[in-house]
């Protein structure tokens, strides 16, 4: 696992503000800025930031890129936020994505993306 706040600083400037249209985060490739909605909880902030770091690493352009790019960003985020050991331990105890996510201090979509990484062998 990495510290996503330190990792973000390596790739882009991070700004928090009220984002339009229900967006939780966005990456502006032209200005190299990751935007996070100021109303996010700490867990949301970490997860969304990890997702946006992937967009910054790959210099993705445009809001809501294609499905492949979004899946790649989700899977990159999952690999940043979870370790194999802590995931395997929690999975033995909890039986669904919501409780597993709560235990691992991430959002359910991170657990789903991590499972995809396990399936694809990219962990």
XYZ file of N, CA, C and O in Angstrom, residues 1-113:
452
model
N 0.842 -1.181 0.000
C 0.000 0.000 0.000
C 0.887 1.244 0.000
O 1.936 1.259 0.604
N 0.408 2.257 -0.646
C 1.151 3.513 -0.690
C 0.330 4.601 -0.015
O -0.872 4.474 0.158
N 1.011 5.670 0.337
C 0.329 6.854 0.841
C -0.155 7.636 -0.377
O 0.661 8.184 -1.126
N -1.459 7.670 -0.595
C -1.980 8.299 -1.811
C -1.745 9.802 -1.843
O -1.629 10.376 -2.926
N -1.638 10.422 -0.693
C -1.405 11.869 -0.673
C 0.018 12.182 -1.140
O 0.229 13.117 -1.909
N 0.986 11.369 -0.723
C 2.364 11.541 -1.204
C 2.466 11.185 -2.682
O 3.153 11.860 -3.452
N 1.785 10.117 -3.071
C 1.808 9.691 -4.478
C 1.188 10.767 -5.373
O 1.714 11.059 -6.447
N 0.108 11.359 -4.942
C -0.538 12.415 -5.738
C 0.418 13.574 -5.978
O 0.477 14.114 -7.084
N 1.178 13.930 -4.951
C 2.117 15.056 -5.072
C 3.193 14.781 -6.129
O 3.748 15.721 -6.699
N 3.469 13.525 -6.396
C 4.449 13.175 -7.431
C 3.910 13.411 -8.836
O 4.692 13.571 -9.781
N 2.592 13.400 -8.990
C 2.001 13.413 -10.326
C 1.263 14.692 -10.695
O 1.205 15.051 -11.875
N 0.664 15.353 -9.716
C -0.154 16.529 -10.040
C -0.405 17.345 -8.777
O -0.221 16.867 -7.667
N -0.855 18.568 -8.989
C -1.316 19.379 -7.871
C -2.731 18.922 -7.530
O -3.493 18.541 -8.415
N -3.079 18.951 -6.257
C -4.415 18.532 -5.819
C -5.139 19.744 -5.242
O -4.576 20.474 -4.422
N -6.372 19.956 -5.700
C -7.196 21.046 -5.187
C -8.560 20.495 -4.792
O -9.112 19.637 -5.487
N -9.080 21.001 -3.685
C -10.430 20.636 -3.269
C -11.341 21.826 -3.487
O -10.986 22.959 -3.167
N -12.515 21.536 -4.051
C -13.528 22.557 -4.291
C -14.851 21.860 -4.542
O -14.896 20.658 -4.696
N -15.903 22.608 -4.589
C -17.211 22.037 -4.919
C -17.200 21.721 -6.410
O -16.956 22.605 -7.230
N -17.443 20.456 -6.748
C -17.450 20.054 -8.151
C -18.890 19.952 -8.652
O -19.787 19.560 -7.910
N -19.099 20.264 -9.917
C -20.457 20.247 -10.478
C -20.925 18.842 -10.822
O -20.131 17.912 -10.965
N -22.235 18.709 -10.966
C -22.834 17.508 -11.519
C -22.598 16.227 -10.749
O -22.578 15.156 -11.342
N -22.374 16.331 -9.465
C -22.172 15.126 -8.673
C -20.807 14.483 -8.816
O -20.584 13.381 -8.324
N -19.891 15.160 -9.501
C -18.537 14.614 -9.627
C -17.862 14.572 -8.261
O -17.982 15.509 -7.467
N -17.155 13.502 -8.005
C -16.373 13.395 -6.771
C -14.931 13.795 -7.009
O -14.234 14.233 -6.099
N -14.449 13.612 -8.234
C -13.082 13.965 -8.578
C -12.943 14.116 -10.071
O -13.793 13.667 -10.841
N -11.852 14.751 -10.474
C -11.564 14.940 -11.892
C -10.085 15.245 -12.050
O -9.454 15.796 -11.136
N -9.553 14.894 -13.196
C -8.170 15.239 -13.521
C -8.166 16.143 -14.737
O -8.761 15.815 -15.769
N -7.505 17.291 -14.614
C -7.361 18.236 -15.716
C -5.944 18.095 -16.254
O -4.986 18.575 -15.638
N -5.801 17.403 -17.377
C -4.479 17.138 -17.951
C -3.801 18.413 -18.443
O -2.575 18.529 -18.371
N -4.580 19.364 -18.934
C -3.985 20.602 -19.445
C -3.284 21.392 -18.352
O -2.240 21.996 -18.588
N -3.864 21.393 -17.150
C -3.268 22.137 -16.024
C -2.583 21.222 -15.021
O -1.992 21.701 -14.063
N -2.652 19.916 -15.248
C -2.062 18.911 -14.368
C -2.540 19.091 -12.919
O -1.745 19.185 -11.989
N -3.862 19.125 -12.774
C -4.487 19.295 -11.456
C -5.502 18.177 -11.243
O -6.297 17.875 -12.126
N -5.454 17.591 -10.062
C -6.492 16.664 -9.625
C -7.448 17.473 -8.760
O -7.022 18.109 -7.792
N -8.718 17.464 -9.129
C -9.742 18.145 -8.341
C -10.518 17.104 -7.542
O -10.911 16.065 -8.077
N -10.738 17.392 -6.270
C -11.564 16.558 -5.404
C -12.697 17.407 -4.866
O -12.486 18.570 -4.507
N -13.885 16.829 -4.800
C -15.003 17.566 -4.235
C -14.740 17.798 -2.749
O -14.327 16.890 -2.031
N -14.982 19.004 -2.297
C -14.699 19.362 -0.900
C -15.618 18.673 0.106
O -15.326 18.649 1.293
N -16.683 18.061 -0.350
C -17.625 17.414 0.560
C -17.365 15.927 0.787
O -18.162 15.260 1.446
N -16.268 15.413 0.271
C -15.995 13.985 0.414
C -15.609 13.624 1.844
O -14.935 14.396 2.528
N -16.001 12.430 2.256
C -15.546 11.896 3.537
C -14.075 11.491 3.388
O -13.575 11.379 2.257
N -13.374 11.250 4.486
C -11.968 10.812 4.373
C -11.796 9.539 3.534
O -10.857 9.449 2.734
N -12.690 8.578 3.686
C -12.593 7.347 2.900
C -12.825 7.643 1.423
O -12.072 7.184 0.552
N -13.852 8.414 1.121
C -14.112 8.795 -0.271
C -12.917 9.541 -0.854
O -12.513 9.279 -1.987
N -12.364 10.461 -0.084
C -11.240 11.266 -0.563
C -10.064 10.372 -0.967
O -9.488 10.536 -2.038
N -9.694 9.409 -0.115
C -8.570 8.509 -0.430
C -8.843 7.699 -1.686
O -7.977 7.550 -2.553
N -10.051 7.147 -1.778
C -10.385 6.290 -2.911
C -10.453 7.072 -4.221
O -9.892 6.651 -5.239
N -11.117 8.199 -4.193
C -11.238 9.030 -5.393
C -9.874 9.570 -5.803
O -9.524 9.581 -6.988
N -9.072 9.973 -4.829
C -7.731 10.471 -5.144
C -6.904 9.384 -5.822
O -6.229 9.646 -6.828
N -6.953 8.162 -5.314
C -6.203 7.063 -5.937
C -6.659 6.859 -7.386
O -5.824 6.661 -8.285
N -7.960 6.923 -7.630
C -8.496 6.795 -8.990
C -7.961 7.919 -9.890
O -7.511 7.671 -11.014
N -7.978 9.137 -9.387
C -7.525 10.282 -10.190
C -6.007 10.257 -10.404
O -5.519 10.740 -11.429
N -5.256 9.696 -9.459
C -3.809 9.546 -9.652
C -3.542 8.708 -10.898
O -2.637 9.004 -11.678
N -4.334 7.658 -11.086
C -4.166 6.839 -12.287
C -4.357 7.681 -13.544
O -3.573 7.574 -14.496
N -5.374 8.521 -13.559
C -5.577 9.394 -14.719
C -4.381 10.318 -14.916
O -3.940 10.537 -16.049
N -3.832 10.838 -13.827
C -2.665 11.723 -13.936
C -1.439 10.958 -14.454
O -0.705 11.459 -15.316
N -1.204 9.774 -13.946
C -0.057 8.956 -14.397
C -0.116 8.691 -15.895
O 0.900 8.639 -16.576
N -1.330 8.490 -16.407
C -1.499 8.147 -17.818
C -1.851 9.365 -18.679
O -2.099 9.203 -19.874
N -1.880 10.541 -18.070
C -2.216 11.783 -18.785
C -3.531 11.659 -19.547
O -3.657 12.118 -20.689
N -4.516 11.039 -18.900
C -5.829 10.871 -19.528
C -6.491 12.232 -19.722
O -6.412 13.102 -18.866
N -7.170 12.382 -20.838
C -7.855 13.637 -21.142
C -9.353 13.408 -21.216
O -9.811 12.382 -21.686
N -10.083 14.397 -20.760
C -11.535 14.352 -20.874
C -12.197 13.766 -19.650
O -11.670 12.869 -19.006
N -13.350 14.287 -19.350
C -14.126 13.806 -18.215
C -14.837 12.521 -18.608
O -15.369 12.419 -19.707
N -14.845 11.582 -17.721
C -15.514 10.303 -17.952
C -15.042 9.675 -19.253
O -15.771 9.577 -20.234
N -13.776 9.280 -19.221
C -13.165 8.628 -20.377
C -13.919 7.345 -20.706
O -14.892 7.002 -20.060
N -13.429 6.613 -21.663
C -14.120 5.376 -22.043
C -14.057 4.341 -20.924
O -13.331 4.487 -19.953
N -14.834 3.292 -21.088
C -14.982 2.279 -20.037
C -13.649 1.622 -19.689
O -13.376 1.337 -18.513
N -12.782 1.375 -20.682
C -11.485 0.764 -20.408
C -10.644 1.656 -19.503
O -10.037 1.183 -18.541
N -10.593 2.942 -19.804
C -9.781 3.883 -19.024
C -10.301 3.978 -17.589
O -9.529 3.992 -16.629
N -11.612 4.010 -17.428
C -12.193 4.079 -16.083
C -11.933 2.798 -15.298
O -11.614 2.843 -14.107
N -12.032 1.643 -15.957
C -11.733 0.377 -15.292
C -10.264 0.318 -14.894
O -9.933 -0.101 -13.785
N -9.381 0.750 -15.787
C -7.950 0.781 -15.468
C -7.694 1.669 -14.257
O -6.943 1.310 -13.356
N -8.337 2.831 -14.202
C -8.152 3.740 -13.068
C -8.675 3.117 -11.779
O -8.045 3.247 -10.717
N -9.812 2.426 -11.846
C -10.344 1.740 -10.662
C -9.380 0.653 -10.186
O -9.116 0.514 -8.990
N -8.859 -0.130 -11.128
C -7.948 -1.214 -10.759
C -6.623 -0.670 -10.222
O -6.067 -1.204 -9.256
N -6.106 0.395 -10.820
C -4.892 1.034 -10.288
C -5.136 1.512 -8.862
O -4.293 1.342 -7.977
N -6.289 2.131 -8.641
C -6.633 2.627 -7.305
C -6.684 1.479 -6.310
O -6.159 1.575 -5.195
N -7.309 0.377 -6.699
C -7.415 -0.781 -5.807
C -6.034 -1.304 -5.429
O -5.778 -1.622 -4.259
N -5.126 -1.370 -6.399
C -3.767 -1.846 -6.103
C -3.016 -0.873 -5.209
O -2.170 -1.285 -4.420
N -3.313 0.414 -5.313
C -2.679 1.406 -4.436
C -3.182 1.293 -3.005
O -2.434 1.503 -2.058
N -4.466 0.993 -2.847
C -5.121 1.084 -1.543
C -5.143 -0.213 -0.743
O -5.352 -0.169 0.474
N -4.984 -1.347 -1.396
C -5.121 -2.623 -0.696
C -3.876 -3.484 -0.868
O -3.238 -3.452 -1.912
N -3.582 -4.262 0.163
C -2.500 -5.238 0.067
C -3.106 -6.632 0.000
O -4.209 -6.863 0.505
N -2.392 -7.558 -0.583
C -2.889 -8.929 -0.703
C -3.168 -9.539 0.663
O -4.176 -10.204 0.854
N -2.282 -9.305 1.620
C -2.417 -9.911 2.943
C -3.656 -9.383 3.655
O -4.473 -10.160 4.156
N -3.817 -8.064 3.703
C -4.973 -7.534 4.426
C -6.279 -7.874 3.711
O -7.290 -8.138 4.346
N -6.258 -7.917 2.369
C -7.461 -8.291 1.641
C -7.831 -9.744 1.934
O -8.981 -10.053 2.249
N -6.863 -10.638 1.846
C -7.132 -12.068 2.074
C -7.636 -12.311 3.492
O -8.573 -13.090 3.701
N -7.054 -11.626 4.457
C -7.492 -11.773 5.850
C -8.931 -11.300 6.016
O -9.758 -12.001 6.604
N -9.242 -10.139 5.480
C -10.597 -9.595 5.606
C -11.605 -10.445 4.845
O -12.730 -10.648 5.305
N -11.210 -10.977 3.701
C -12.141 -11.768 2.896
C -12.543 -13.063 3.604
O -13.653 -13.558 3.424
N -11.653 -13.585 4.450
C -11.996 -14.792 5.215
C -13.080 -14.512 6.247
O -13.803 -15.410 6.656
N -13.180 -13.264 6.685
C -14.106 -12.893 7.760
C -15.421 -12.330 7.219
O -16.490 -12.631 7.736
N -15.348 -11.510 6.182
C -16.522 -10.801 5.675
C -16.954 -11.383 4.342
O -16.125 -11.717 3.499
N -18.258 -11.466 4.140
C -18.767 -12.195 2.989
C -19.328 -11.348 1.855
O -19.748 -11.879 0.845
N -19.372 -10.039 2.001
C -19.874 -9.236 0.880
C -19.037 -7.972 0.721
O -18.292 -7.589 1.614
N -19.156 -7.341 -0.459
C -18.310 -6.196 -0.785
C -18.489 -5.024 0.173
O -17.529 -4.330 0.486
N -19.694 -4.803 0.648
C -19.942 -3.646 1.519
C -19.243 -3.810 2.865
O -18.529 -2.908 3.311
N -19.432 -4.956 3.513
C -18.776 -5.153 4.816
C -17.262 -5.304 4.658
O -16.507 -4.829 5.496
N -16.844 -5.932 3.594
C -15.417 -6.059 3.313
C -14.797 -4.684 3.101
O -13.738 -4.368 3.655
N -15.467 -3.842 2.330
C -14.975 -2.478 2.085
C -14.898 -1.683 3.383
O -13.915 -0.981 3.632
N -15.926 -1.807 4.209
C -15.931 -1.084 5.484
C -14.727 -1.505 6.340
O -14.044 -0.673 6.915
N -14.470 -2.803 6.404
C -13.342 -3.313 7.185
C -11.998 -2.824 6.636
O -11.071 -2.536 7.385
N -11.896 -2.732 5.315
C -10.643 -2.328 4.673
C -10.509 -0.816 4.523
O -9.506 -0.329 4.008
N -11.530 -0.076 4.963
C -11.517 1.385 4.919
C -11.427 1.934 3.494
O -10.670 2.858 3.204
N -12.208 1.295 2.603
C -12.312 1.746 1.216
C -13.781 1.709 0.809
O -14.631 1.255 1.566
N -14.065 2.148 -0.392
C -15.420 2.090 -0.934
C -15.646 0.743 -1.628
O -14.682 0.112 -2.091
N -16.899 0.298 -1.722
C -17.177 -1.000 -2.350
C -16.631 -1.147 -3.769
O -16.206 -2.235 -4.168
N -16.595 -0.077 -4.552
C -16.066 -0.201 -5.912
C -14.582 -0.547 -5.903
O -14.085 -1.176 -6.857
N -13.863 -0.182 -4.843
C -12.444 -0.542 -4.746
C -12.313 -2.054 -4.548
O -11.454 -2.701 -5.157
N -13.169 -2.619 -3.708
C -13.165 -4.066 -3.493
C -13.487 -4.782 -4.807
O -12.817 -5.760 -5.175
N -14.492 -4.314 -5.528
C -14.846 -4.932 -6.813
C -13.682 -4.858 -7.793
O -13.384 -5.837 -8.495
N -13.005 -3.724 -7.837
C -11.855 -3.570 -8.740
C -10.700 -4.466 -8.311
O -10.001 -5.042 -9.156
